[in-house]
């Protein structure tokens, strides 16, 4: 696309639009911000000359682009590591250790969502520091086959929005899960393995920043998702989903410190505010954004996790199913 900027003044103030000079098609920057295709951080990078107009226009238009970030050496987004008593984690390579949950009490187990045989995972959020897998895959009980979220979407077992929300939760809590390799991957490496659609990369990269940290363009500090949202670098609605995923999988992430944080610890370090803390501890505030393929009812991410069961004698990778 060959685009130029057009700024018009209306009742609501100045509106900036990108126009394709060849086709005449116009793209509203305000709409892109509202829809979450663009963030204030992206705007800052563009205005400061750190992002080309070509890359910026692809974000505004919502079109997939080739990764413009340097290749990530480690396939797992690096997570702070909390020292724990002897555990299988201690004998893993450091690049993989952070991608697996604490296995002290659940070694050689995994979670599997199954509406016909469910057990609650409510107790998994009680202890900060222990990480638990998010909803990680789909089980088709008609064939007893486990598959990735993307494969399930391709087979029409789940809808596109449910698939994206599941993948966002993975990215925000440690990485995209490869069930075949029993590994967690960065968004770029997940795309290379075909675990995600490249058209979702921008949204998933934003979710990944909730785990790895968001760079403040002014101070160059790496911010946790809560402070980043308060400064406008992540849309508030998206930030809430990311924080919910972290809370439900073991605690909040502070990019500058080790381990996961409890609500109390996160409040003390300004990772979250009191309003967010109250909401996350009240399940009635959780948005119902996932669709149960059997009942077609809207359910929250927490409700989906509660429909999981512990699956013994499986490698430590979670598999979830609505079937």
CSV table of C-alpha atoms in Angstrom, one decimal:
chain,number,residue,atom,x,y,z
A,1,UNK,CA,0.0,0.0,0.0
A,2,UNK,CA,1.1,3.6,-0.7
A,3,UNK,CA,-0.5,5.7,2.0
A,4,UNK,CA,-0.6,9.3,3.1
A,5,UNK,CA,-2.0,11.0,6.2
A,6,UNK,CA,-5.1,13.1,6.1
A,7,UNK,CA,-6.2,15.1,9.1
A,8,UNK,CA,-9.7,16.5,9.3
A,9,UNK,CA,-11.3,18.6,12.0
A,10,UNK,CA,-14.8,17.8,13.2
A,11,UNK,CA,-17.1,18.1,16.3
A,12,UNK,CA,-15.0,15.5,18.1
A,13,UNK,CA,-11.7,17.2,17.3
A,14,UNK,CA,-9.0,16.2,14.8
A,15,UNK,CA,-9.2,12.9,13.1
A,16,UNK,CA,-6.3,11.3,11.3
A,17,UNK,CA,-6.9,9.0,8.5
A,18,UNK,CA,-4.5,7.0,6.3
A,19,UNK,CA,-5.5,6.9,2.6
A,20,UNK,CA,-4.3,4.5,0.0
A,21,UNK,CA,-3.2,6.8,-2.8
A,22,UNK,CA,-3.7,4.1,-5.4
A,23,UNK,CA,-7.2,2.7,-4.4
A,24,UNK,CA,-8.5,5.7,-2.5
A,25,UNK,CA,-9.4,3.5,0.5
A,26,UNK,CA,-9.3,5.2,3.9
A,27,UNK,CA,-8.3,3.8,7.3
A,28,UNK,CA,-9.2,5.5,10.5
A,29,UNK,CA,-6.4,5.6,13.1
A,30,UNK,CA,-9.0,6.3,15.8
A,31,UNK,CA,-11.0,3.2,14.8
A,32,UNK,CA,-7.8,1.1,14.8
A,33,UNK,CA,-7.0,2.3,18.4
A,34,UNK,CA,-10.6,1.6,19.5
A,35,UNK,CA,-10.6,-1.9,18.0
A,36,UNK,CA,-7.2,-2.8,19.5
A,37,UNK,CA,-5.4,-3.2,16.2
A,38,UNK,CA,-3.2,-0.3,17.3
A,39,UNK,CA,-1.9,0.8,20.7
A,40,UNK,CA,-0.6,4.2,22.0
A,41,UNK,CA,2.8,2.6,22.1
A,42,UNK,CA,2.6,1.9,18.4
A,43,UNK,CA,1.6,5.5,17.9
A,44,UNK,CA,4.6,6.7,19.9
A,45,UNK,CA,7.0,4.5,17.9
A,46,UNK,CA,5.5,5.8,14.6
A,47,UNK,CA,5.7,9.5,15.6
A,48,UNK,CA,9.3,9.1,16.9
A,49,UNK,CA,10.3,7.5,13.6
A,50,UNK,CA,10.9,4.1,15.1
A,51,UNK,CA,8.2,2.5,12.9
A,52,UNK,CA,7.9,3.0,9.1
A,53,UNK,CA,4.6,4.3,7.6
A,54,UNK,CA,4.4,0.9,5.8
A,55,UNK,CA,4.4,-1.1,9.0
A,56,UNK,CA,2.2,1.4,10.7
A,57,UNK,CA,-0.4,1.3,7.9
A,58,UNK,CA,-0.6,-2.5,8.1
A,59,UNK,CA,-1.4,-2.3,11.8
A,60,UNK,CA,-4.0,0.4,11.1
A,61,UNK,CA,-5.6,-1.6,8.3
A,62,UNK,CA,-5.4,-4.8,10.4
A,63,UNK,CA,-3.4,-6.7,7.7
A,64,UNK,CA,-0.8,-9.2,8.6
A,65,UNK,CA,2.8,-8.2,8.2
A,66,UNK,CA,6.1,-10.0,8.3
A,67,UNK,CA,7.8,-9.8,11.7
A,68,UNK,CA,9.9,-6.7,12.1
A,69,UNK,CA,11.4,-7.6,15.4
A,70,UNK,CA,14.8,-9.2,15.8
A,71,UNK,CA,14.7,-13.0,15.9
A,72,UNK,CA,14.1,-14.3,19.4
A,73,UNK,CA,17.0,-16.6,20.4
A,74,UNK,CA,15.1,-18.5,23.1
A,75,UNK,CA,11.9,-20.1,22.0
A,76,UNK,CA,10.3,-19.4,25.3
A,77,UNK,CA,9.6,-15.8,26.4
A,78,UNK,CA,11.9,-15.4,29.3
A,79,UNK,CA,10.1,-15.4,32.6
A,80,UNK,CA,11.5,-14.5,36.0
A,81,UNK,CA,12.4,-17.7,37.9
A,82,UNK,CA,11.5,-18.1,41.6
A,83,UNK,CA,13.7,-20.5,43.6
A,84,UNK,CA,11.7,-23.4,44.9
A,85,UNK,CA,12.3,-26.7,46.8
A,86,UNK,CA,13.7,-29.6,44.7
A,87,UNK,CA,11.5,-30.2,41.7
A,88,UNK,CA,11.8,-31.6,38.2
A,89,UNK,CA,12.1,-27.9,37.1
A,90,UNK,CA,15.5,-27.7,38.7
A,91,UNK,CA,17.0,-30.1,36.3
A,92,UNK,CA,15.6,-28.5,33.1
A,93,UNK,CA,17.7,-26.1,30.9
A,94,UNK,CA,17.2,-22.6,32.1
A,95,UNK,CA,15.6,-21.6,28.8
A,96,UNK,CA,12.8,-24.1,29.3
A,97,UNK,CA,12.5,-24.0,33.1
A,98,UNK,CA,10.3,-20.9,33.1
A,99,UNK,CA,7.9,-22.3,30.6
A,100,UNK,CA,6.7,-25.2,32.8
A,101,UNK,CA,4.5,-24.9,35.9
A,102,UNK,CA,5.8,-25.9,39.3
A,103,UNK,CA,5.4,-29.6,39.3
A,104,UNK,CA,5.9,-30.3,43.0
A,105,UNK,CA,2.3,-31.3,43.5
A,106,UNK,CA,1.3,-32.1,39.9
A,107,UNK,CA,4.3,-33.9,38.4
A,108,UNK,CA,3.4,-35.8,35.3
A,109,UNK,CA,-0.1,-34.4,35.3
A,110,UNK,CA,-2.0,-32.2,32.9
A,111,UNK,CA,-5.4,-30.4,32.7
A,112,UNK,CA,-8.0,-31.5,30.3
A,113,UNK,CA,-11.3,-29.7,29.8
A,114,UNK,CA,-14.1,-32.2,29.4
A,115,UNK,CA,-17.8,-31.2,29.9
A,116,UNK,CA,-18.7,-34.9,30.6
A,117,UNK,CA,-16.1,-35.4,33.3
A,118,UNK,CA,-15.1,-32.2,35.0
A,119,UNK,CA,-13.2,-31.2,38.2
A,120,UNK,CA,-12.7,-27.7,39.5
A,121,UNK,CA,-9.3,-26.0,39.2
A,122,UNK,CA,-10.5,-23.2,41.6
A,123,UNK,CA,-7.7,-24.1,44.2
A,124,UNK,CA,-4.9,-23.5,41.7
A,125,UNK,CA,-4.8,-19.7,42.2
A,126,UNK,CA,-4.3,-19.9,45.9
A,127,UNK,CA,-0.5,-19.9,46.1
A,128,UNK,CA,1.5,-17.3,44.3
A,129,UNK,CA,4.8,-18.4,42.8
A,130,UNK,CA,3.4,-21.7,41.5
A,131,UNK,CA,2.6,-21.5,37.8
A,132,UNK,CA,-0.2,-23.6,36.2
A,133,UNK,CA,-0.9,-24.2,32.5
A,134,UNK,CA,-3.6,-22.1,30.9
A,135,UNK,CA,-6.1,-23.8,28.6
A,136,UNK,CA,-3.7,-25.1,26.0
A,137,UNK,CA,-5.4,-27.4,23.4
A,138,UNK,CA,-8.6,-29.1,22.4
A,139,UNK,CA,-9.7,-32.7,22.8
A,140,UNK,CA,-12.2,-34.1,20.4
A,141,UNK,CA,-13.8,-36.8,22.5
A,142,UNK,CA,-15.4,-38.4,19.4
A,143,UNK,CA,-12.0,-39.4,18.3
A,144,UNK,CA,-10.1,-38.9,21.6
A,145,UNK,CA,-7.5,-36.8,19.7
A,146,UNK,CA,-5.7,-33.9,21.2
A,147,UNK,CA,-4.9,-30.9,19.0
A,148,UNK,CA,-3.7,-27.3,19.1
A,149,UNK,CA,-6.2,-24.4,19.3
A,150,UNK,CA,-5.5,-23.5,15.7
A,151,UNK,CA,-6.2,-27.1,14.5
A,152,UNK,CA,-9.4,-27.1,16.5
A,153,UNK,CA,-10.4,-23.9,14.8
A,154,UNK,CA,-9.6,-25.3,11.4
A,155,UNK,CA,-11.8,-28.3,12.1
A,156,UNK,CA,-14.6,-26.0,13.3
A,157,UNK,CA,-14.6,-27.4,16.8
A,158,UNK,CA,-14.3,-23.8,18.2
A,159,UNK,CA,-15.1,-20.4,16.8
A,160,UNK,CA,-12.5,-17.8,15.8
A,161,UNK,CA,-13.0,-15.5,18.7
A,162,UNK,CA,-12.8,-18.3,21.3
A,163,UNK,CA,-9.6,-19.5,19.6
A,164,UNK,CA,-8.0,-16.0,19.8
A,165,UNK,CA,-9.0,-15.6,23.4
A,166,UNK,CA,-7.5,-18.9,24.3
A,167,UNK,CA,-4.2,-18.1,22.5
A,168,UNK,CA,-4.1,-14.6,24.1
A,169,UNK,CA,-4.3,-16.2,27.5
A,170,UNK,CA,-1.4,-18.5,26.6
A,171,UNK,CA,0.8,-15.7,25.3
A,172,UNK,CA,0.0,-13.5,28.3
A,173,UNK,CA,0.9,-16.2,30.8
A,174,UNK,CA,4.1,-17.6,29.4
A,175,UNK,CA,3.9,-18.6,25.7
A,176,UNK,CA,2.0,-20.4,23.0
A,177,UNK,CA,1.9,-24.1,23.9
A,178,UNK,CA,3.1,-26.8,21.5
A,179,UNK,CA,1.4,-30.0,22.7
A,180,UNK,CA,3.5,-32.1,20.4
A,181,UNK,CA,6.8,-30.8,21.7
A,182,UNK,CA,5.5,-30.2,25.3
A,183,UNK,CA,6.9,-26.7,25.1
A,184,UNK,CA,6.0,-23.1,25.3
A,185,UNK,CA,7.0,-20.8,22.5
A,186,UNK,CA,7.2,-17.1,21.7
A,187,UNK,CA,4.6,-15.8,19.3
A,188,UNK,CA,7.1,-15.6,16.4
A,189,UNK,CA,8.3,-19.2,16.9
A,190,UNK,CA,4.7,-20.4,17.3
A,191,UNK,CA,3.9,-18.8,13.9
A,192,UNK,CA,6.9,-20.6,12.4
A,193,UNK,CA,5.6,-23.9,13.7
A,194,UNK,CA,2.1,-23.2,12.3
A,195,UNK,CA,0.5,-23.0,15.8
A,196,UNK,CA,-1.0,-19.6,15.1
A,197,UNK,CA,-2.3,-17.7,12.1
A,198,UNK,CA,0.0,-14.9,11.1
A,199,UNK,CA,-3.0,-12.6,10.8
A,200,UNK,CA,-3.3,-12.9,14.6
A,201,UNK,CA,0.3,-12.1,15.3
A,202,UNK,CA,-0.1,-8.4,16.2
A,203,UNK,CA,-2.8,-9.2,18.8
A,204,UNK,CA,-0.8,-12.1,20.2
A,205,UNK,CA,2.4,-10.0,20.4
A,206,UNK,CA,0.5,-7.5,22.4
A,207,UNK,CA,-0.6,-10.3,24.8
A,208,UNK,CA,2.9,-11.6,25.0
A,209,UNK,CA,4.1,-8.1,26.2
A,210,UNK,CA,1.9,-8.7,29.2
A,211,UNK,CA,4.3,-11.4,30.1
A,212,UNK,CA,7.7,-10.1,28.9
A,213,UNK,CA,7.0,-6.4,29.8
A,214,UNK,CA,6.1,-3.3,27.8
A,215,UNK,CA,8.9,-0.8,27.2
A,216,UNK,CA,8.0,2.7,28.3
A,217,UNK,CA,9.1,4.9,25.3
A,218,UNK,CA,9.9,7.7,27.7
A,219,UNK,CA,11.9,6.0,30.5
A,220,UNK,CA,12.8,2.8,28.7
A,221,UNK,CA,11.6,0.8,31.7
A,222,UNK,CA,9.8,-2.5,31.2
A,223,UNK,CA,6.3,-2.2,32.6
A,224,UNK,CA,4.0,-4.9,33.8
A,225,UNK,CA,0.6,-5.0,32.1
A,226,UNK,CA,-1.3,-3.0,34.7
A,227,UNK,CA,1.0,0.1,34.7
A,228,UNK,CA,1.4,-0.2,30.9
A,229,UNK,CA,-2.4,0.0,30.5
A,230,UNK,CA,-2.7,3.0,32.9
A,231,UNK,CA,-0.2,4.8,30.6
A,232,UNK,CA,-2.2,4.0,27.5
A,233,UNK,CA,0.3,1.5,26.0
A,234,UNK,CA,-2.2,-1.4,26.2
A,235,UNK,CA,-6.0,-1.0,25.8
A,236,UNK,CA,-7.6,-1.4,29.2
A,237,UNK,CA,-10.0,-4.1,28.1
A,238,UNK,CA,-7.1,-6.2,26.7
A,239,UNK,CA,-5.0,-5.6,29.8
A,240,UNK,CA,-7.9,-6.9,32.0
A,241,UNK,CA,-8.0,-10.2,30.0
A,242,UNK,CA,-4.2,-10.6,30.3
A,243,UNK,CA,-4.2,-9.9,34.0
A,244,UNK,CA,-7.1,-12.4,34.5
A,245,UNK,CA,-5.1,-15.1,32.6
A,246,UNK,CA,-2.0,-14.4,34.8
A,247,UNK,CA,-4.1,-14.4,38.0
A,248,UNK,CA,-5.7,-17.7,37.1
A,249,UNK,CA,-2.4,-19.4,36.2
A,250,UNK,CA,-0.5,-18.6,39.3
A,251,UNK,CA,-0.1,-14.9,39.8
A,252,UNK,CA,0.9,-11.6,38.3
A,253,UNK,CA,4.1,-11.1,36.4
A,254,UNK,CA,6.6,-8.3,37.2
A,255,UNK,CA,9.1,-8.2,34.3
A,256,UNK,CA,11.8,-6.9,36.6
A,257,UNK,CA,11.5,-9.5,39.4
A,258,UNK,CA,11.4,-13.2,39.9
A,259,UNK,CA,8.4,-15.4,40.0
A,260,UNK,CA,4.7,-14.8,40.1
A,261,UNK,CA,3.0,-12.3,42.5
A,262,UNK,CA,0.0,-12.8,44.7
A,263,UNK,CA,-2.8,-10.1,44.8
A,264,UNK,CA,-1.2,-8.7,48.0
A,265,UNK,CA,2.3,-8.6,46.5
A,266,UNK,CA,1.0,-7.0,43.3
A,267,UNK,CA,-0.9,-4.3,45.2
A,268,UNK,CA,2.2,-3.5,47.3
A,269,UNK,CA,4.3,-3.1,44.1
A,270,UNK,CA,1.7,-1.2,42.1
A,271,UNK,CA,1.4,-4.0,39.6
A,272,UNK,CA,-2.4,-3.7,40.0
A,273,UNK,CA,-4.7,-1.2,41.7
A,274,UNK,CA,-7.3,-2.0,44.3
A,275,UNK,CA,-10.2,-1.9,41.9
A,276,UNK,CA,-8.6,-4.5,39.6
A,277,UNK,CA,-7.7,-6.6,42.7
A,278,UNK,CA,-11.3,-6.6,43.9
A,279,UNK,CA,-12.6,-7.4,40.4
A,280,UNK,CA,-10.2,-10.3,39.8
A,281,UNK,CA,-11.2,-11.9,43.2
A,282,UNK,CA,-14.9,-11.6,42.3
A,283,UNK,CA,-15.7,-14.2,39.6
A,284,UNK,CA,-19.0,-12.5,38.8
A,285,UNK,CA,-17.0,-9.7,37.1
A,286,UNK,CA,-15.4,-12.0,34.6
A,287,UNK,CA,-16.5,-11.4,31.1
A,288,UNK,CA,-18.1,-14.4,29.3
A,289,UNK,CA,-16.2,-14.3,26.0
A,290,UNK,CA,-15.7,-18.0,25.2
A,291,UNK,CA,-18.4,-20.1,23.5
A,292,UNK,CA,-19.1,-23.6,24.7
A,293,UNK,CA,-19.3,-25.6,21.5
A,294,UNK,CA,-21.8,-28.1,23.0
A,295,UNK,CA,-24.3,-25.7,24.7
A,296,UNK,CA,-23.4,-22.6,22.7
A,297,UNK,CA,-23.5,-20.7,26.0
A,298,UNK,CA,-21.1,-17.9,26.7
A,299,UNK,CA,-18.7,-18.7,29.5
A,300,UNK,CA,-15.8,-17.0,31.1
A,301,UNK,CA,-12.2,-18.2,31.0
A,302,UNK,CA,-12.5,-19.2,34.6
A,303,UNK,CA,-15.5,-21.2,33.9
A,304,UNK,CA,-13.7,-23.0,31.1
A,305,UNK,CA,-10.8,-23.7,33.4
A,306,UNK,CA,-13.2,-25.1,36.0
A,307,UNK,CA,-14.4,-27.6,33.4
A,308,UNK,CA,-10.9,-29.0,33.2
A,309,UNK,CA,-9.9,-32.2,34.9
A,310,UNK,CA,-6.5,-33.5,35.9
A,311,UNK,CA,-5.4,-36.1,33.4
A,312,UNK,CA,-2.9,-38.6,34.9
A,313,UNK,CA,0.0,-40.3,33.1
A,314,UNK,CA,0.3,-37.5,30.5
A,315,UNK,CA,3.3,-35.3,29.9
A,316,UNK,CA,3.0,-31.9,31.5
A,317,UNK,CA,1.0,-30.2,28.8
A,318,UNK,CA,-2.5,-29.1,29.2
A,319,UNK,CA,-5.2,-30.2,26.8
A,320,UNK,CA,-8.7,-28.7,27.0
A,321,UNK,CA,-11.9,-29.6,25.3
A,322,UNK,CA,-15.5,-28.5,25.2
A,323,UNK,CA,-16.4,-31.9,23.8
